[in-house]
XYZ file of C-alpha atoms in Angstrom:
762
model
C 0.000 0.000 0.000
C 1.359 3.432 -0.920
C 1.843 6.205 1.617
C -1.055 8.132 0.027
C -3.392 5.121 0.387
C -2.328 4.648 4.001
C -3.187 8.306 4.746
C -6.597 7.897 3.149
C -7.260 4.755 5.161
C -6.228 6.520 8.350
C -8.531 9.451 7.514
C -11.479 7.091 7.016
C -10.911 5.528 10.436
C -10.766 8.951 12.128
C -14.118 10.413 11.155
C -15.519 13.487 12.916
C -18.369 11.447 14.412
C -16.063 9.010 16.145
C -13.620 11.511 17.605
C -14.786 14.722 19.252
C -12.521 17.648 18.378
C -11.469 20.686 20.324
C -8.904 23.133 18.969
C -6.940 24.731 21.750
C -4.581 26.737 19.527
C -4.691 27.992 15.955
C -1.426 28.337 14.123
C -0.869 31.939 13.138
C -0.078 32.673 9.486
C 2.023 35.783 9.058
C -0.329 38.315 7.571
C -3.137 35.756 7.730
C -5.447 34.976 10.614
C -5.644 37.581 13.349
C -2.919 36.792 15.921
C -5.233 37.508 18.836
C -7.962 35.100 17.723
C -10.817 34.527 20.131
C -12.823 31.296 20.014
C -16.050 30.513 21.730
C -16.821 26.872 22.539
C -20.307 25.467 23.081
C -21.344 21.908 23.947
C -23.790 19.841 21.860
C -25.233 16.417 22.695
C -25.497 13.971 19.801
C -26.661 10.349 19.515
C -23.958 7.893 18.511
C -24.653 4.109 18.207
C -27.638 4.301 20.554
C -25.659 6.298 23.142
C -24.683 9.931 23.452
C -21.524 11.978 23.807
C -20.552 15.635 23.951
C -18.798 17.404 21.061
C -17.383 20.883 21.141
C -18.256 23.438 18.447
C -15.714 26.149 17.720
C -17.035 29.651 17.042
C -14.176 31.894 15.891
C -14.510 35.561 16.914
C -11.463 37.122 15.291
C -12.538 40.675 14.365
C -9.930 43.370 15.054
C -10.747 45.834 17.811
C -13.144 48.586 16.769
C -11.714 52.108 16.771
C -13.344 54.159 19.564
C -12.206 57.348 17.818
C -13.909 56.458 14.526
C -15.700 59.481 13.029
C -18.043 59.982 10.092
C -18.940 57.585 7.267
C -22.566 57.598 8.449
C -24.002 57.380 4.949
C -21.581 54.697 3.763
C -22.266 52.481 6.786
C -26.024 52.947 6.450
C -25.927 51.931 2.778
C -23.795 48.850 3.466
C -25.959 47.767 6.406
C -29.001 48.084 4.168
C -27.269 45.886 1.604
C -26.599 43.131 4.141
C -29.791 43.295 6.176
C -32.447 44.813 3.942
C -33.472 41.583 2.226
C -35.124 38.251 2.990
C -31.820 36.343 3.171
C -29.162 38.517 4.852
C -25.691 38.094 3.449
C -23.627 38.868 0.373
C -20.226 40.328 -0.391
C -18.963 43.916 -0.406
C -15.666 45.307 -1.667
C -14.503 48.564 -0.050
C -11.806 50.350 -2.047
C -10.025 53.677 -1.898
C -6.668 55.397 -1.924
C -4.004 54.630 0.687
C -4.847 56.116 4.070
C -8.521 56.775 3.323
C -9.736 54.534 6.160
C -10.943 51.378 4.418
C -10.024 48.993 7.247
C -11.455 51.308 9.911
C -14.781 51.506 8.104
C -14.850 47.755 7.441
C -14.073 47.016 11.089
C -16.881 49.271 12.300
C -19.243 47.617 9.787
C -18.134 44.102 10.821
C -18.706 44.770 14.527
C -22.155 46.176 13.739
C -23.022 43.043 11.735
C -21.393 40.517 14.107
C -24.504 39.654 16.167
C -26.264 38.558 12.977
C -23.479 36.066 12.192
C -22.960 34.079 15.422
C -21.395 30.930 13.962
C -18.077 32.462 12.923
C -16.386 35.851 12.529
C -13.156 35.333 10.637
C -10.544 37.990 9.887
C -7.776 37.548 7.290
C -5.120 40.138 6.411
C -4.187 39.328 2.810
C -1.232 41.771 2.877
C -1.999 42.997 -0.625
C -0.909 46.593 -0.115
C 2.669 45.795 -1.124
C 1.526 43.693 -4.090
C 3.008 40.494 -2.635
C 0.099 39.057 -0.693
C 0.154 35.845 1.341
C 0.101 32.118 0.661
C -3.602 31.418 0.135
C -3.210 27.729 0.967
C -1.821 28.631 4.383
C -4.699 31.065 4.849
C -7.256 28.343 4.008
C -5.532 25.933 6.398
C -5.754 28.501 9.188
C -9.422 29.211 8.514
C -10.263 25.500 8.479
C -8.470 25.056 11.798
C -10.398 28.027 13.165
C -13.574 26.264 12.074
C -12.569 23.129 13.999
C -10.688 20.882 11.582
C -7.271 19.559 12.537
C -4.550 17.178 11.530
C -5.672 14.449 9.160
C -9.073 16.098 8.727
C -7.465 18.817 6.594
C -7.645 18.020 2.862
C -4.402 17.695 0.937
C -4.839 19.716 -2.256
C -5.692 23.384 -2.545
C -8.920 22.727 -4.460
C -10.013 20.182 -1.856
C -9.332 22.702 0.899
C -11.441 25.350 -0.883
C -14.291 22.842 -1.246
C -14.016 21.886 2.414
C -13.967 25.587 3.380
C -17.198 26.222 1.490
C -18.762 23.061 2.844
C -18.014 24.107 6.406
C -19.611 27.511 5.775
C -22.612 26.058 3.956
C -24.409 25.358 7.233
C -23.215 28.446 9.112
C -24.042 32.113 9.380
C -20.491 33.398 9.191
C -18.871 36.795 8.700
C -15.654 36.800 6.620
C -13.463 39.929 6.746
C -10.786 39.882 4.010
C -8.536 42.877 4.597
C -5.944 44.372 2.211
C -6.640 42.247 -0.866
C -4.102 42.659 -3.637
C -6.343 41.602 -6.513
C -9.336 39.503 -7.510
C -7.378 36.235 -7.568
C -6.803 36.527 -3.805
C -10.484 37.044 -3.099
C -12.347 34.648 -5.406
C -11.360 31.399 -3.624
C -12.367 32.858 -0.269
C -15.886 33.912 -1.253
C -18.343 31.559 0.494
C -20.847 29.653 -1.595
C -23.473 30.216 1.105
C -25.537 33.356 0.482
C -26.322 33.509 4.212
C -22.693 34.428 4.940
C -21.421 37.999 4.809
C -18.072 38.873 3.256
C -16.334 42.239 3.608
C -13.300 42.882 1.403
C -10.979 45.891 1.544
C -8.436 46.758 -1.110
C -6.467 49.668 -2.517
C -7.470 48.339 -5.926
C -10.996 48.523 -7.284
C -11.270 44.732 -7.861
C -13.433 45.415 -10.898
C -13.175 41.804 -12.057
C -15.194 40.373 -9.153
C -18.697 39.209 -10.060
C -21.623 39.410 -7.662
C -19.767 41.675 -5.244
C -21.089 45.116 -4.392
C -18.500 47.888 -4.630
C -18.121 50.829 -2.297
C -15.467 53.414 -3.131
C -14.364 55.629 -0.239
C -13.512 59.288 -0.701
C -11.810 61.556 1.789
C -13.661 62.940 4.816
C -15.786 66.061 4.620
C -14.575 69.206 6.351
C -17.013 68.728 9.247
C -16.042 65.074 9.776
C -12.363 66.007 9.536
C -12.791 68.631 12.251
C -14.795 66.059 14.214
C -11.877 63.603 14.075
C -9.471 66.256 15.372
C -11.890 67.092 18.199
C -12.324 63.410 19.087
C -8.586 63.019 19.748
C -7.572 66.535 20.749
C -9.377 68.683 23.299
C -12.300 70.195 21.313
C -11.789 73.549 23.061
C -8.270 73.666 21.686
C -9.533 73.040 18.145
C -12.414 75.522 18.303
C -10.200 78.195 19.860
C -8.333 78.443 16.538
C -10.896 77.305 13.985
C -9.092 79.049 11.114
C -5.940 76.976 11.697
C -8.069 73.853 12.185
C -9.709 74.387 8.810
C -6.311 75.020 7.232
C -4.947 71.767 8.676
C -7.929 69.878 7.251
C -7.266 71.472 3.859
C -3.539 70.673 3.958
C -4.321 67.058 4.945
C -6.824 66.887 2.111
C -9.368 65.214 4.392
C -7.273 62.034 4.390
C -8.104 60.130 7.612
C -4.581 58.756 8.086
C -3.050 62.234 7.804
C -5.674 63.685 10.151
C -5.156 60.946 12.739
C -1.380 61.452 12.681
C -1.934 65.180 13.028
C -4.323 64.725 15.943
C -2.009 62.265 17.706
C 0.955 64.635 17.402
C -1.003 67.647 18.615
C -2.411 65.626 21.511
C 1.085 64.542 22.572
C 2.576 68.015 22.070
C 0.355 70.184 24.210
C 2.504 73.299 23.718
C 2.111 73.214 19.931
C -0.598 75.510 18.641
C -2.691 74.543 15.644
C -1.265 77.555 13.813
C 2.299 76.344 14.443
C 1.505 72.868 13.132
C -0.309 74.304 10.105
C 2.795 76.341 9.241
C 4.884 73.165 9.338
C 2.433 71.452 6.996
C 2.583 74.335 4.510
C 6.143 73.445 3.566
C 5.672 71.097 0.594
C 9.167 69.683 0.904
C 8.715 68.444 4.450
C 4.968 67.850 4.566
C 5.315 64.058 4.431
C 8.015 64.174 7.082
C 5.655 66.048 9.378
C 2.873 63.529 8.746
C 4.265 60.654 10.764
C 3.757 59.644 14.387
C 5.104 56.428 15.851
C 4.572 53.662 13.319
C 1.911 55.681 11.483
C 3.229 57.477 8.399
C 1.555 58.765 5.262
C 4.760 58.271 3.291
C 5.017 54.601 4.304
C 1.416 53.995 3.283
C 2.009 55.483 -0.175
C 5.331 53.667 -0.557
C 3.636 50.262 -0.324
C 1.541 51.082 -3.388
C 4.430 52.694 -5.278
C 6.756 49.736 -4.784
C 4.258 47.438 -6.473
C 4.260 49.408 -9.748
C 6.083 48.495 -12.956
C 9.090 50.525 -14.160
C 7.109 52.653 -16.628
C 4.227 53.035 -14.182
C 6.683 54.376 -11.615
C 8.054 56.831 -14.185
C 4.576 58.092 -15.047
C 3.679 58.322 -11.365
C 6.810 60.377 -10.623
C 5.900 62.701 -13.514
C 2.621 63.411 -11.748
C 4.689 65.211 -9.115
C 4.647 68.356 -11.296
C 1.244 68.234 -13.014
C -1.794 70.203 -11.774
C -3.671 68.328 -9.043
C -7.076 69.671 -10.097
C -7.116 67.964 -13.490
C -4.685 66.699 -16.110
C -4.772 64.832 -19.412
C -2.918 61.819 -20.702
C -1.622 64.062 -23.512
C 0.208 66.271 -21.016
C 1.652 63.309 -19.106
C 2.811 61.665 -22.325
C 4.517 64.885 -23.396
C 6.354 65.200 -20.075
C 7.269 61.541 -19.565
C 8.328 60.792 -23.134
C 6.160 57.646 -23.143
C 3.694 56.946 -25.948
C 0.258 58.399 -25.140
C -1.546 55.077 -25.641
C 0.735 53.420 -23.097
C 0.318 56.403 -20.768
C -3.465 55.995 -20.970
C -3.128 52.335 -19.954
C -0.810 53.248 -17.074
C -3.134 55.979 -15.827
C -6.031 53.522 -15.918
C -3.935 51.096 -13.843
C -3.113 53.887 -11.383
C -6.812 54.700 -11.273
C -7.681 51.100 -10.405
C -4.967 51.257 -7.731
C -6.558 54.487 -6.404
C -3.336 56.440 -6.806
C -5.115 58.826 -9.182
C -8.777 59.775 -9.293
C -11.254 60.417 -12.060
C -11.873 64.027 -12.984
C -15.457 65.126 -13.725
C -14.422 65.526 -17.366
C -14.189 62.203 -19.249
C -10.660 61.107 -20.098
C -9.045 63.294 -17.456
C -7.630 62.565 -14.019
C -6.848 64.360 -10.789
C -4.520 63.817 -7.864
C -4.824 64.109 -4.094
C -2.447 66.795 -2.814
C -0.573 64.400 -0.511
C -0.124 61.793 -3.248
C 1.218 64.537 -5.506
C 3.643 65.559 -2.744
C 4.781 61.940 -2.529
C 5.170 61.718 -6.316
C 7.236 64.912 -6.277
C 9.384 63.512 -3.468
C 10.049 60.311 -5.436
C 10.789 62.383 -8.569
C 13.394 64.533 -6.851
C 14.885 61.583 -4.966
C 15.222 59.257 -7.959
C 15.759 61.694 -10.852
C 17.006 64.876 -9.179
C 15.654 68.350 -8.498
C 17.017 69.656 -11.819
C 14.960 67.084 -13.710
C 11.862 68.067 -11.740
C 12.461 71.720 -12.660
C 12.922 70.795 -16.320
C 9.550 69.015 -16.274
C 7.929 72.155 -14.872
C 9.563 74.170 -17.658
C 8.311 71.735 -20.305
C 4.831 71.822 -18.807
C 4.752 75.636 -18.929
C 5.930 75.555 -22.553
C 3.272 72.972 -23.429
C 0.510 75.090 -21.928
C 1.862 78.288 -23.499
C 1.727 76.671 -26.944
C -1.755 75.248 -26.401
C -3.211 78.476 -24.983
C -1.667 80.448 -27.844
C -3.212 78.046 -30.342
C -6.584 78.195 -28.600
C -6.530 81.992 -28.593
C -5.775 82.011 -32.306
C -8.657 79.602 -32.951
C -11.086 81.772 -30.966
C -10.205 84.713 -33.191
C -10.728 82.518 -36.254
C -7.064 82.303 -37.194
C -6.139 79.694 -39.785
C -2.890 78.778 -38.040
C -4.698 77.230 -35.089
C -2.915 73.910 -35.557
C -4.010 70.298 -35.319
C -5.780 70.560 -31.974
C -8.508 73.082 -32.733
C -8.530 73.462 -36.534
C -9.540 77.139 -36.236
C -12.676 76.001 -34.387
C -13.636 78.603 -31.734
C -15.972 76.178 -29.970
C -13.298 73.484 -29.601
C -10.773 76.056 -28.382
C -13.150 77.648 -25.876
C -14.292 74.261 -24.591
C -10.668 73.171 -24.083
C -9.909 76.332 -22.108
C -13.058 75.795 -20.034
C -11.853 72.306 -19.106
C -8.293 73.426 -18.415
C -8.915 76.779 -16.715
C -8.255 75.622 -13.138
C -5.226 73.606 -14.216
C -3.894 76.626 -16.108
C -4.104 78.666 -12.909
C -1.973 76.017 -11.159
C 0.529 76.066 -14.018
C 0.757 79.873 -13.845
C 1.468 79.627 -10.102
C 4.151 76.972 -10.738
C 5.689 79.134 -13.470
C 5.857 82.065 -11.051
C 7.509 79.951 -8.329
C 10.093 78.779 -10.854
C 10.697 82.306 -12.264
C 9.427 81.282 -15.716
C 8.193 84.830 -16.243
C 8.316 84.952 -20.063
C 6.135 81.836 -20.315
C 3.802 83.101 -17.600
C 3.235 86.385 -19.461
C 2.696 84.475 -22.691
C 0.038 82.251 -21.112
C -1.872 84.993 -19.303
C -1.849 87.477 -22.198
C -3.675 84.951 -24.381
C -6.444 84.292 -21.849
C -8.137 87.714 -21.861
C -10.732 86.941 -24.514
C -11.645 83.650 -22.855
C -12.110 85.276 -19.441
C -14.275 87.981 -21.001
C -16.549 85.288 -22.433
C -16.655 82.799 -19.557
C -17.286 83.659 -15.929
C -14.157 82.778 -13.927
C -13.479 86.063 -12.094
C -11.392 84.619 -9.256
C -9.095 82.694 -11.607
C -8.760 85.719 -13.885
C -7.839 87.940 -10.958
C -5.302 85.404 -9.709
C -3.457 84.871 -13.002
C -3.351 88.604 -13.801
C -1.889 89.295 -10.347
C 0.897 86.821 -11.131
C 1.349 88.501 -14.516
C 1.869 91.894 -12.871
C 4.538 90.473 -10.554
C 6.290 88.615 -13.379
C 6.292 91.744 -15.547
C 7.935 93.654 -12.699
C 10.598 90.969 -12.336
C 11.246 91.090 -16.081
C 11.400 94.912 -15.959
C 9.394 94.878 -19.184
C 7.411 98.121 -19.390
C 5.099 97.013 -22.190
C 4.410 93.725 -20.386
C 3.656 95.614 -17.187
C 1.289 98.031 -18.929
C -0.664 95.135 -20.411
C -0.665 93.196 -17.142
C -1.898 96.190 -15.124
C -4.766 96.786 -17.543
C -5.723 93.112 -17.529
C -5.666 93.105 -13.732
C -8.081 96.039 -13.718
C -10.387 94.292 -16.200
C -10.400 91.174 -14.032
C -11.342 93.228 -10.990
C -14.235 94.851 -12.846
C -16.024 91.495 -13.048
C -16.421 91.387 -9.251
C -16.236 95.133 -8.459
C -12.768 94.636 -6.985
C -11.553 98.004 -8.237
C -8.898 98.185 -5.540
C -6.261 100.654 -6.628
C -7.390 100.735 -10.260
C -6.666 104.443 -10.671
C -3.227 103.979 -9.124
C -2.466 101.114 -11.488
C -3.679 103.138 -14.471
C -1.545 106.133 -13.451
C 1.462 103.814 -13.319
C 0.563 102.332 -16.696
C 0.171 105.788 -18.255
C 3.544 106.918 -16.932
C 5.154 103.757 -18.317
C 3.536 104.326 -21.736
C 4.946 107.851 -21.856
C 8.401 106.533 -20.950
C 8.078 104.021 -23.791
C 6.989 106.719 -26.207
C 4.242 104.409 -27.443
C 1.049 106.192 -28.615
C -0.768 102.885 -28.862
C 0.132 101.897 -25.296
C -0.911 105.330 -24.003
C -4.202 105.198 -25.909
C -4.908 101.786 -24.379
C -4.438 103.259 -20.909
C -6.608 106.298 -21.745
C -9.398 104.058 -23.009
C -9.310 102.051 -19.785
C -9.301 105.272 -17.731
C -12.377 106.382 -19.663
C -14.160 103.116 -18.826
C -13.433 103.634 -15.132
C -14.741 107.219 -15.322
C -17.844 106.094 -17.193
C -18.561 103.381 -14.631
C -18.494 106.105 -11.977
C -20.963 108.245 -13.923
C -18.351 110.797 -15.019
C -19.371 110.761 -18.683
C -17.902 114.139 -19.681
C -14.523 113.151 -18.266
C -14.764 109.797 -20.058
C -15.566 111.527 -23.364
C -12.498 113.789 -23.071
C -10.213 110.844 -22.291
C -11.552 108.879 -25.268
C -11.033 111.842 -27.621
C -7.392 112.000 -26.451
C -7.065 108.263 -27.057
C -8.614 108.670 -30.508
C -6.045 111.271 -31.528
C -3.189 108.986 -30.508
C -4.680 106.027 -32.404
C -5.264 107.985 -35.588
C -1.481 108.292 -35.954
C -1.322 104.556 -36.596
C -3.057 102.215 -38.994
C -4.523 99.541 -36.696
C -8.324 99.349 -37.018
C -8.914 97.158 -33.974
C -7.956 99.582 -31.142
C -9.746 102.322 -33.106
C -12.847 100.148 -33.072
C -12.650 99.794 -29.287
C -12.265 103.535 -28.836
C -15.299 104.203 -31.062
C -17.261 101.554 -29.146
C -16.518 103.229 -25.813
C -17.466 106.638 -27.248
C -20.759 105.136 -28.348
C -21.332 103.847 -24.811
C -20.680 107.297 -23.348
C -23.056 109.068 -25.741
C -25.725 106.446 -25.147
C -25.411 107.089 -21.409
C -25.789 110.816 -22.185
C -29.018 109.978 -24.094
C -27.510 111.185 -27.381
C -28.662 108.189 -29.434
C -27.764 109.665 -32.835
C -24.156 110.318 -31.820
C -23.983 106.927 -30.111
C -25.247 105.215 -33.269
C -22.668 107.084 -35.395
C -19.789 105.872 -33.237
C -21.190 102.331 -33.079
C -21.300 102.204 -36.878
C -17.686 103.418 -37.103
C -16.690 100.770 -34.549
C -18.482 98.065 -36.552
C -16.586 98.989 -39.716
C -13.237 98.872 -37.884
C -14.020 95.456 -36.417
C -15.128 94.285 -39.842
C -11.761 95.402 -41.240
C -9.905 93.535 -38.484
C -12.159 90.442 -38.945
C -13.136 90.399 -35.268
C -16.544 88.693 -35.358
C -16.976 88.854 -31.603
C -16.649 92.627 -31.447
C -18.882 92.922 -34.500
C -21.533 91.001 -32.573
C -21.061 93.266 -29.540
C -21.562 96.432 -31.616
C -24.580 94.976 -33.426
C -26.236 94.374 -30.048
C -25.783 98.056 -29.193
C -27.131 99.136 -32.572
C -30.170 96.893 -32.089
C -30.958 98.602 -28.775
C -30.797 102.049 -30.376
C -33.142 100.975 -33.185
C -35.508 99.581 -30.575
C -35.503 102.903 -28.701
C -36.289 104.674 -31.950
C -39.100 102.190 -32.709
C -37.290 100.906 -35.824
C -38.378 97.343 -35.089
C -37.309 95.766 -38.372
C -33.796 97.235 -38.084
C -33.680 96.296 -34.407
C -34.514 92.671 -35.201
C -32.037 92.542 -38.091
C -29.173 93.869 -35.952
C -29.990 91.569 -33.008
C -30.262 88.541 -35.291
C -26.939 89.371 -36.974
C -25.377 89.730 -33.517
C -26.537 86.216 -32.629
C -24.977 84.846 -35.822
C -21.645 86.592 -35.202
C -21.474 85.430 -31.587
C -22.431 81.874 -32.551
C -19.517 81.800 -34.988
C -17.059 82.478 -32.146
C -18.913 80.320 -29.578
C -19.320 83.075 -26.986
C -22.083 81.518 -24.893
C -22.387 84.362 -22.411
C -22.803 87.052 -25.042
C -25.183 84.743 -26.910
C -27.322 84.720 -23.784
C -27.318 88.519 -23.711
C -28.073 88.684 -27.445
C -31.097 86.420 -26.982
C -32.443 88.765 -24.299
C -32.061 91.540 -26.901
C -34.087 89.444 -29.345
C -36.713 88.882 -26.664
C -37.113 92.650 -26.231
C -37.640 93.043 -29.947
C -40.173 90.202 -30.033
C -42.111 91.785 -27.151
C -42.176 95.096 -29.028
C -43.501 93.195 -32.054
C -46.190 91.533 -29.889
C -44.639 88.107 -30.475
C -44.663 86.860 -26.890
C -44.209 83.183 -27.732
C -41.007 83.911 -29.668
C -39.820 86.155 -26.822
C -40.378 83.255 -24.412
C -38.350 80.949 -26.645
C -35.507 83.496 -26.820
C -35.429 83.881 -23.033
C -35.358 80.104 -22.611
C -32.273 79.954 -24.820
C -30.669 82.826 -22.901
C -31.155 80.911 -19.645
C -29.604 77.804 -21.186
C -26.524 79.787 -22.208
C -26.096 81.432 -18.788
C -26.488 78.048 -17.124
C -23.853 76.551 -19.435
C -21.254 79.137 -18.394
C -22.228 78.948 -14.683
C -23.173 82.635 -14.562
C -25.788 82.543 -11.804
C -26.223 86.316 -11.747
C -27.312 86.561 -15.364
C -29.315 83.341 -15.096
C -31.355 84.758 -12.192
C -31.811 88.035 -14.067
C -33.037 86.260 -17.227
C -35.376 84.065 -15.185
C -36.860 87.246 -13.722
C -37.449 88.639 -17.211
C -38.999 85.350 -18.277
C -41.251 85.241 -15.212
C -42.499 88.782 -15.861
C -43.274 87.917 -19.460
C -45.151 84.756 -18.432
C -47.141 86.761 -15.887
C -48.150 89.326 -18.502
C -49.288 86.464 -20.737
C -51.495 85.197 -17.917
C -49.313 82.139 -17.199
C -49.181 82.689 -13.434
C -48.048 79.186 -12.513
C -45.180 79.242 -15.009
C -44.136 82.696 -13.774
C -43.989 81.503 -10.163
C -41.949 78.444 -11.188
C -39.369 80.727 -12.827
C -39.206 82.957 -9.754
C -38.921 79.949 -7.438
C -36.001 78.661 -9.506
C -34.366 82.100 -9.347
C -34.780 82.165 -5.553
C -33.234 78.698 -5.246
C -30.166 79.977 -7.119
C -30.010 83.317 -5.304
C -31.933 83.270 -1.984
C -31.237 87.002 -1.509
C -33.931 87.687 -4.109
C -36.558 86.390 -1.676
C -37.419 89.845 -0.377
C -36.812 91.965 -3.482
C -39.737 93.998 -4.740
C -38.276 95.087 -8.099
C -39.371 92.795 -10.883
C -37.524 93.106 -14.213
C -39.725 93.314 -17.289
C -39.378 93.345 -21.065
C -42.731 94.938 -21.714
C -43.470 98.624 -22.307
C -45.715 100.991 -20.411
C -47.219 103.060 -23.204
C -46.018 101.967 -26.606
C -43.962 99.192 -28.186
C -41.047 101.618 -28.535
C -40.764 102.314 -24.817
C -38.616 99.763 -23.025
C -38.563 99.947 -19.229
C -35.376 100.195 -17.236
C -34.406 96.558 -16.596
C -32.641 95.316 -13.469
C -29.393 94.002 -14.981
C -26.706 92.188 -12.934
C -24.221 94.941 -12.116
C -21.174 93.054 -13.357
C -22.726 92.861 -16.852
C -24.232 96.319 -17.277
C -21.730 96.993 -20.053
C -22.273 93.592 -21.711
């Protein structure tokens, strides 16, 4: 008889029914079964050969200790509890994934302890050690689980498949809870999923485990600001946190809501009672030592990230290190490919792998990604450590060059230039849409360029963004990048650059009434233009001074300044600045109620913009001309001009001005007693304002629409429009002024309309 046959014969003689079993110790598998396993034993009486004897049933209770300082995750826990308990047959499997340090194990432990009473037969915990990509020996894990369930010695099957079958057989008659922590991939998890639907399985992993079938997925994000503050207060004295709430909020921001970073922070502040929150926040501000600060005892953010990084392939590591310089808000595979020198298709695959590993996150825009601030800091640290600080700086330089080229190309496409390159093909819509997607990232790049003294590239980027910012509502970003431009121009000691930057900074401030020291900046710009001896530069400053005077109701002063500007411009042969000067003169005369003179200057402006092929400015002037015709009761001419304005603005994809042009059309339609067409025009205007996230103009247009509906007798529709406006801007709740498009006496009389202040000149 062979040794194998002898073992089988021995196993047959030692059946479970003939030999009661009690396990007094379970061998610990490194990284496997919890080292501090608890087992509950209960006695059962069974009939054997007409007699009875007592057997002992093992009930493993191996869950890790619950964290008494656990905070938040109320919604996630409620949803997962509903999944397990909200059905006729409680049970199932859940996979909890998320980036390193996001608190997957803490959440799973809290969930497991909450579920434990419903699964009394066994509560098994296994650490699969997948964070480092190595994992554990699954056969040893199965052996340990089977021993925990009461099998021993010769009762353990020999082959891996037999052990899996025995494992599932043992669980088939039990209500057991299986907690599989730190899974590396699907292949670690599949064999350990019970066949019994009455069992509950909780899996945690840094990877998304998208290949698992029949397993519910729950992806964890970082903590909210309130929960983050709550975690600090749970560990530190709440009075200490609330005494300096500004620093507490800053710490939460610098930790990015990452639970591991917050817990380390709280532990350090608790143990260092003399440290103020402001002092610790200052230490965290330093990007180069942030990860060094975020460690306490054996807890370290860097160590957590390192486990994931070490498991990457060579090219994946290179791409990941490159992410140390890219914008955290959003980036494209095209940018990463350009910086890393790796083919874009391969970069896309690598980024998808990093996404599955939760080292990068999806951006709201399809095909784009974003990065947690602390992971970016780690990527930058690895980049400088492995490839040197000089290489990191060269990547920043290349990134600034890449954005400068793309923004330049986009600007050219918006103006209808034929040299707009392969990316936009002279398509204003494609160019504007790209800038809309990239605008926050561009602001980060401008800041990085300033920190690295890349002033020429910074000026090049910001100078090409003016038209975009005038058409899309991003006032804070515009103000930020123009402030950097002013500082860079000063460092370059470039007078022309500084003149342009100062004027752009003033324009950015106008969008939010942040006039600041606009007159001081314009005085400086005018002095610089005189030093340059540049009539065009001086005329540009004079035109901007006139706009400031006009906004303050000083129309005579504005007219004098514009006439001075006009004289300087007439020395040259550039129609475009002449067109702007004529446009501003038209605005002044319109404000002075001199419609004939205003119309004359508007027509001269239109011809200059036609000569310079600026379709956007043509559309702007046509809107003004339409309003004058409407005042003069020339309804046919008013409609023609407004309709032409819509066509011009559509050709350059200026959604905001299209919204304003459709309100102009609505006025004309009302004057023509075509209320249904006016309603349609206002609906389109609202769609455009909504598309560019301009809540002020959207609320204003909704008010116009509501008034029109009310005059048509559609009371319910009018109230719906006003309710929507109030939901966007609650401050309108108590306003008594209601904007209207209708006239009091005749179709030619148009009432004064309540226009959002920031767009009165639009």
